[in-house]
PDB file of C-alpha atoms in Angstrom:
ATOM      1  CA  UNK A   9     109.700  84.451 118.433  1.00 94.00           C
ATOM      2  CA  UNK A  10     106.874  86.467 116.864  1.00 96.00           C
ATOM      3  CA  UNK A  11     107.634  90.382 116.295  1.00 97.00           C
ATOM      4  CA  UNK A  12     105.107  92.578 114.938  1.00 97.00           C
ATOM      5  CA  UNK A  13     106.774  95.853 113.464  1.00 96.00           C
ATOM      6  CA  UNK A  14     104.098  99.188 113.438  1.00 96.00           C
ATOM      7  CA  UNK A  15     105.051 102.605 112.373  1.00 95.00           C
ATOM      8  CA  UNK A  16     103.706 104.952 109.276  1.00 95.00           C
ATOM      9  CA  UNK A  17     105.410 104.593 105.970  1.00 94.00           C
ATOM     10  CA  UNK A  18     108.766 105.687 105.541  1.00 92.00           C
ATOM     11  CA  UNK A  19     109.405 105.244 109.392  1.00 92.00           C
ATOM     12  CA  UNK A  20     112.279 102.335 108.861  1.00 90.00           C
ATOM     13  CA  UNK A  21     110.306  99.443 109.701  1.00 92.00           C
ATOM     14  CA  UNK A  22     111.158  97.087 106.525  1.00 90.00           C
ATOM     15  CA  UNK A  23     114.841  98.297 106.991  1.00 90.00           C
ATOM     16  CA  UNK A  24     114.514  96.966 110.634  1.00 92.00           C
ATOM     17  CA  UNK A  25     112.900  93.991 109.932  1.00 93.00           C
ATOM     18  CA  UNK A  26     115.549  92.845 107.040  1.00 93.00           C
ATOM     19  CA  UNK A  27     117.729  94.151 109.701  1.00 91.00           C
ATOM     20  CA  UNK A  28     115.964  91.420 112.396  1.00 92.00           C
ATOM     21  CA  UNK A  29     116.054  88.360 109.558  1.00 94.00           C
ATOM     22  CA  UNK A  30     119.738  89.277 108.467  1.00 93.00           C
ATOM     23  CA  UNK A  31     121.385  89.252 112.063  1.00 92.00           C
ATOM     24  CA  UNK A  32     118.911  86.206 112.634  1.00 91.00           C
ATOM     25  CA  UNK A  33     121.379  82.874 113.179  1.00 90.00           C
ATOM     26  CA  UNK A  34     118.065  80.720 112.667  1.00 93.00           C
ATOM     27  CA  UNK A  35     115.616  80.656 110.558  1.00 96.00           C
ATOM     28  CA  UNK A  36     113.198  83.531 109.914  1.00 96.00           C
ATOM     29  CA  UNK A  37     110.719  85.628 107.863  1.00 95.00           C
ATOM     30  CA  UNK A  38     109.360  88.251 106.862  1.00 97.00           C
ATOM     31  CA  UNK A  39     105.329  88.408 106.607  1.00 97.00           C
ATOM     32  CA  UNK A  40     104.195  91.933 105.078  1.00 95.00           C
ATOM     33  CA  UNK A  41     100.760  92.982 103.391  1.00 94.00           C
ATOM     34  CA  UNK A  42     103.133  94.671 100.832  1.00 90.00           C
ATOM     35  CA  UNK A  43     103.905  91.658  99.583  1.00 91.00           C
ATOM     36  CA  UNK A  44     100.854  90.669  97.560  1.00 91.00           C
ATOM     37  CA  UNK A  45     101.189  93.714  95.348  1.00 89.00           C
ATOM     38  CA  UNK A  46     104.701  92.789  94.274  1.00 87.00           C
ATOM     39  CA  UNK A  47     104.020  91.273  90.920  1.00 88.00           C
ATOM     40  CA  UNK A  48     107.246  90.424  88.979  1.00 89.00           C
ATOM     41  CA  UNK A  49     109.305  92.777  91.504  1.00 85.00           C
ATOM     42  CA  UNK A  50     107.108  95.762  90.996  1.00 86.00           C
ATOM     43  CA  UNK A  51     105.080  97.799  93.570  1.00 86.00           C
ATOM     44  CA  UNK A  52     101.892  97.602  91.912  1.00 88.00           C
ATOM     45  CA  UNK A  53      99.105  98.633  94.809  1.00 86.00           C
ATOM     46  CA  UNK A  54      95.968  98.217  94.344  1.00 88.00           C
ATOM     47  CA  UNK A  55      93.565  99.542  97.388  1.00 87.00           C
ATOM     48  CA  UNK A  56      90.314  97.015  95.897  1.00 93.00           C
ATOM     49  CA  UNK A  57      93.153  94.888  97.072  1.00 94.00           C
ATOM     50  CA  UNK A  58      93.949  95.727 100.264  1.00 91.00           C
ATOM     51  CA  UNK A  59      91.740  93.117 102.093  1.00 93.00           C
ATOM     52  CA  UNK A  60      92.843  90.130 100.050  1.00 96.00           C
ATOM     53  CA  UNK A  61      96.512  91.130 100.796  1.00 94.00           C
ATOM     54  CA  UNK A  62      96.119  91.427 104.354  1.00 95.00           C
ATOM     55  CA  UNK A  63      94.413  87.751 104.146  1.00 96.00           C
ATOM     56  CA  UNK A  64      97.518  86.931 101.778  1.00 95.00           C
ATOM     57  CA  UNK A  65      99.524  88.219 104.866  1.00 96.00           C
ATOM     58  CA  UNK A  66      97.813  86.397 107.676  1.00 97.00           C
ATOM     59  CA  UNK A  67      97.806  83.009 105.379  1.00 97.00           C
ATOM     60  CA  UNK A  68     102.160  83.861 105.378  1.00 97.00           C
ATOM     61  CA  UNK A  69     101.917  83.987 108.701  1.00 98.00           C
ATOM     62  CA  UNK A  70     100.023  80.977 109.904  1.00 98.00           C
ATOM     63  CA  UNK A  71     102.312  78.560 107.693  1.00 97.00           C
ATOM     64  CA  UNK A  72     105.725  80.259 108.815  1.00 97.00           C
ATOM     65  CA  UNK A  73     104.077  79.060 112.573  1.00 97.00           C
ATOM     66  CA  UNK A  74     102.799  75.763 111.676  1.00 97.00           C
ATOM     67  CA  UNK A  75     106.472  75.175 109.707  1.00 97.00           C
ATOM     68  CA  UNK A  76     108.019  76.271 113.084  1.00 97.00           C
ATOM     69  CA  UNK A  77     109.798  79.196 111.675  1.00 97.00           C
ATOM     70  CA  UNK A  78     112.070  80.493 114.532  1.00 96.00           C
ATOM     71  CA  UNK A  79     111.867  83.938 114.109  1.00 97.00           C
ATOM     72  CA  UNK A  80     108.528  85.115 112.251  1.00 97.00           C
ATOM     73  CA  UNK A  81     108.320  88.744 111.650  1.00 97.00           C
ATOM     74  CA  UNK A  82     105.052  90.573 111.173  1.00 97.00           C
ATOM     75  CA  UNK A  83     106.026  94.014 108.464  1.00 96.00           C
ATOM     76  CA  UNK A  84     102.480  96.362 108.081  1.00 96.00           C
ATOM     77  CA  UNK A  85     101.962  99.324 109.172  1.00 95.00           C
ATOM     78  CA  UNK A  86      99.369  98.338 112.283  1.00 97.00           C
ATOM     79  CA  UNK A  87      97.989 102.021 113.303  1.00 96.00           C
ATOM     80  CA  UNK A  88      95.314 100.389 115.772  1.00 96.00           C
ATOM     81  CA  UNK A  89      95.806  98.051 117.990  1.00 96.00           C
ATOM     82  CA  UNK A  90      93.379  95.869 116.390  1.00 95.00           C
ATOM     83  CA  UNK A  91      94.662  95.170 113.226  1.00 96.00           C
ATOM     84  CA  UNK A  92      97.882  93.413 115.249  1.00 97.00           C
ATOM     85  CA  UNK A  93      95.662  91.638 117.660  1.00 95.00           C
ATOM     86  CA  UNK A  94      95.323  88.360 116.095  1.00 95.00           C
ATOM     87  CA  UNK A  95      99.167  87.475 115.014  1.00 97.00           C
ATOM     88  CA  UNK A  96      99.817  88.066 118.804  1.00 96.00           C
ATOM     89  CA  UNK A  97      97.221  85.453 120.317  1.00 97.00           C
ATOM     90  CA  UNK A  98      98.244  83.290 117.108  1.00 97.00           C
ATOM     91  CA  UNK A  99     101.982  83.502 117.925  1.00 97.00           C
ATOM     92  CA  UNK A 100     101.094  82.869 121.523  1.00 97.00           C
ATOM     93  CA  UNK A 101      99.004  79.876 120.271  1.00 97.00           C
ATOM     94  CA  UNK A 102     102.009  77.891 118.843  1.00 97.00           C
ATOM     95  CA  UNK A 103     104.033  78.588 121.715  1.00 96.00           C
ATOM     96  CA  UNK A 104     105.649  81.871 120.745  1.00 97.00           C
ATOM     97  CA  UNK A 105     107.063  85.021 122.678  1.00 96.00           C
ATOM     98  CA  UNK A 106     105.745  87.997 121.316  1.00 96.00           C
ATOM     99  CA  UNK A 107     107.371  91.585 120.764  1.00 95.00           C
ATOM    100  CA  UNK A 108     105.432  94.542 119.302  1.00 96.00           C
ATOM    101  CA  UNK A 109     108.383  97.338 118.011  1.00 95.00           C
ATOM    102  CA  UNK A 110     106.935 100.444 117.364  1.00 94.00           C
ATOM    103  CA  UNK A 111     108.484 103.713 115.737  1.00 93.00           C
ATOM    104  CA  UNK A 112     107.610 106.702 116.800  1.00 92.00           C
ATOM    105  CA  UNK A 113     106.361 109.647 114.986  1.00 92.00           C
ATOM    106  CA  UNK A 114     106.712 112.789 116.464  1.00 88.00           C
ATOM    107  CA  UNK A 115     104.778 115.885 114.642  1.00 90.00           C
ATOM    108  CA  UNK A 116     104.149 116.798 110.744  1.00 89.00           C
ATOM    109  CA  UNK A 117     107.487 117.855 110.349  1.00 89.00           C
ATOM    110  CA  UNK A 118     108.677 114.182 111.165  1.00 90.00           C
ATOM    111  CA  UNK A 119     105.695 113.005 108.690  1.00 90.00           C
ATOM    112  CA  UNK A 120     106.956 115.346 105.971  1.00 91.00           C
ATOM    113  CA  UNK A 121     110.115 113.090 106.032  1.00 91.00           C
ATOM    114  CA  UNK A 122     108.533 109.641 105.971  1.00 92.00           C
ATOM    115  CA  UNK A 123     106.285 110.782 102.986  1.00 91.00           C
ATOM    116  CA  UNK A 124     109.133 111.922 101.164  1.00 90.00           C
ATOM    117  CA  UNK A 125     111.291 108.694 101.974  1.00 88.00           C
ATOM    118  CA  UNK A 126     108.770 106.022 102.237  1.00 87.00           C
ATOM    119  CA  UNK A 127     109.411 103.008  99.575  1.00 85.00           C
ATOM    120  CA  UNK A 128     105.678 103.296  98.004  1.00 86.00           C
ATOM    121  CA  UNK A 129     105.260 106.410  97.509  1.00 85.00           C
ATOM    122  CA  UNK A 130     102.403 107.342 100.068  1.00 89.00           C
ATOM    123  CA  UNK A 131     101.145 111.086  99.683  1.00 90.00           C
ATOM    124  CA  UNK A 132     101.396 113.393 102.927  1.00 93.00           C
ATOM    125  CA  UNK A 133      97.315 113.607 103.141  1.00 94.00           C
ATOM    126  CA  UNK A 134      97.333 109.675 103.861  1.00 93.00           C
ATOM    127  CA  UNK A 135     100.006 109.702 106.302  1.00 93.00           C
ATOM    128  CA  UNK A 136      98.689 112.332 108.261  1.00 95.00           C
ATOM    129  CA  UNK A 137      95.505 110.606 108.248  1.00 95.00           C
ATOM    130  CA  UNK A 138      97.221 107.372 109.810  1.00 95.00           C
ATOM    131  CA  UNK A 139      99.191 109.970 112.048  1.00 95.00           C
ATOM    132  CA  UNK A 140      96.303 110.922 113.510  1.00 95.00           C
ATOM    133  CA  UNK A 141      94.486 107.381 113.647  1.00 96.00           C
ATOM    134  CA  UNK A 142      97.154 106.162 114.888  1.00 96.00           C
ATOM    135  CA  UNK A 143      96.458 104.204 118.986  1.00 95.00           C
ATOM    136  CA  UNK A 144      99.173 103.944 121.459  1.00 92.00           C
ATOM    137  CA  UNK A 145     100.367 100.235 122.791  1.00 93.00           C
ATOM    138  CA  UNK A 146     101.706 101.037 126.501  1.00 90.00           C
ATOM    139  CA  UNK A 147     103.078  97.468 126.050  1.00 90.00           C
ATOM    140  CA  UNK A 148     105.533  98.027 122.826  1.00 93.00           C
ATOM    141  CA  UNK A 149     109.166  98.300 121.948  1.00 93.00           C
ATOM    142  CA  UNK A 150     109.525 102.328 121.280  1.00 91.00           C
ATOM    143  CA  UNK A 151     112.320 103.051 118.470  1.00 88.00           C
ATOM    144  CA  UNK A 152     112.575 106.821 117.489  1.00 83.00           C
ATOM    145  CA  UNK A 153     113.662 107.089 113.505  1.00 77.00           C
ATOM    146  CA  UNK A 154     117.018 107.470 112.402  1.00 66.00           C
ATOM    147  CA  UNK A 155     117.523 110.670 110.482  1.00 65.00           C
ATOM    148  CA  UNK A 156     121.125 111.689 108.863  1.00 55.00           C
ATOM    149  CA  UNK A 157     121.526 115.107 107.236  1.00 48.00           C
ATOM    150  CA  UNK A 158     119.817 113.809 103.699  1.00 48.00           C
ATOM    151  CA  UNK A 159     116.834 112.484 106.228  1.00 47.00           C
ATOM    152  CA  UNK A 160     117.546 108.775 104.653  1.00 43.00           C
ATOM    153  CA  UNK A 161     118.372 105.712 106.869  1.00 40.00           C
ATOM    154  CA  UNK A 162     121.929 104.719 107.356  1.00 37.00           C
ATOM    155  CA  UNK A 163     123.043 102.070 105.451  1.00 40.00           C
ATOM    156  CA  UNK A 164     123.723 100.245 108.451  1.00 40.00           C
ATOM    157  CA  UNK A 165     120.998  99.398 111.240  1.00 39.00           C
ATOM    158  CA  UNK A 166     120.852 102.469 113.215  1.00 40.00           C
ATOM    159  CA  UNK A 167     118.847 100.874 115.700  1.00 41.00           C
ATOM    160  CA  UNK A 168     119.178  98.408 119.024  1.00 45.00           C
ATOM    161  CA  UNK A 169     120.484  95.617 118.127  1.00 43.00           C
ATOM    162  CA  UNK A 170     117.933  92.750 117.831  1.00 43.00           C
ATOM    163  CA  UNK A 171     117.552  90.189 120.864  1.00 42.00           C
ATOM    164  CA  UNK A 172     115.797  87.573 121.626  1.00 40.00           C
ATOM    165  CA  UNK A 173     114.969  88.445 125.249  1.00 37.00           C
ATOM    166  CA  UNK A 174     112.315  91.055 125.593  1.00 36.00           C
ATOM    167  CA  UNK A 175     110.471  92.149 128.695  1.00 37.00           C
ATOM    168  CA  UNK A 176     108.575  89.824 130.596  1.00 37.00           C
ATOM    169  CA  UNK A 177     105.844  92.259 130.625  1.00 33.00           C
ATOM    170  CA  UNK A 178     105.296  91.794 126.861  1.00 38.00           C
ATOM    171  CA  UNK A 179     105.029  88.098 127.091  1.00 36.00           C
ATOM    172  CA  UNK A 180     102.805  88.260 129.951  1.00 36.00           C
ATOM    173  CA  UNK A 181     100.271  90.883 128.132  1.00 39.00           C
ATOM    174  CA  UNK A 182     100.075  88.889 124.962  1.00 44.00           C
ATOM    175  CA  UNK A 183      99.730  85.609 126.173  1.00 42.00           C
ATOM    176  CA  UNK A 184      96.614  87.428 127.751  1.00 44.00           C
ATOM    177  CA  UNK A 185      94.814  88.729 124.595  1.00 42.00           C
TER     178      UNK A 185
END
């Protein structure tokens, strides 16, 4: 199963997709753009970069297909529906079911949490400008954010629990693309 996470920084999506690999009882990864700027296990971005770490990201995906990874998770942030496009028809290529899980965002006030909670420290301006950037998929997962009183995620998943079985629907449209 392919599942591509999209939501701004400091939405939840890396705690949901550990969440996904964790509870997974076969084998799985985790594919994220993030990834290339983690040099010795520092954060270290680098926006010359970005393009190369997308490729890096792609390349991590391809093999975890052609290795027949069971469940291959796709972690970036994905504001238009473009930049998703390809791991779907890919994933649908080697015979996979596809799932896009999207978390919502909901105003400024919801953005003024994810800026101050996101892992890389994205400022406010650059959030807002993915806010607004940002292009609906009629044919995703929706998962509102989990906020407690300190606005941080629970500890544990605060969110569906993962399945394999998703919509018909979502196969159908992606096997389309």
């Amino acid at each position: 199963m392919g599942v591509i996470m999209r939501g701004l920084p400091g939405s939840g999506k890396s705690f949901y997709a550990r969440s996904l690999v964790e509870q997974s009882k076969c084998s799985a990864c985790i594919c994220s753009a993030d990834d290339f700027f983690l040099i010795q296990g520092e954060y270290r971005y680098d926006p010359r970069k970005i393009s190369e770490a997308h490729a890096s990201c792609l390349s991590s995906f391809i093999d975890a297909l052609t290795s027949q990874t069971n469940l291959v998770v796709v972690d970036n942030t994905n504001v238009c529906v473009w930049e998703y496009r390809n791991y779907a028809k890919l994933a649908v290529a080697f015979g996979y079911s596809v799932s896009v899980i999207e978390f919502e965002c909901f105003d400024e006030d919801t953005l003024s949490i994810f800026s101050a909670r996101n892992a890389h420290g994205v400022p406010f301006p650059a959030l807002r400008s993915m806010f607004y950037r940002w292009e609906d998929d009629q044919n995703s997962t929706s998962i509102s954010p989990w906020f407690e009183s300190s606005d941080r995620l629970f500890e544990e998943a605060p969110f569906p629990a993962p399945t394999d079985q998703f919509p018909e629907r979502k196969r159908k449209f992606y096997s389309e693309v």
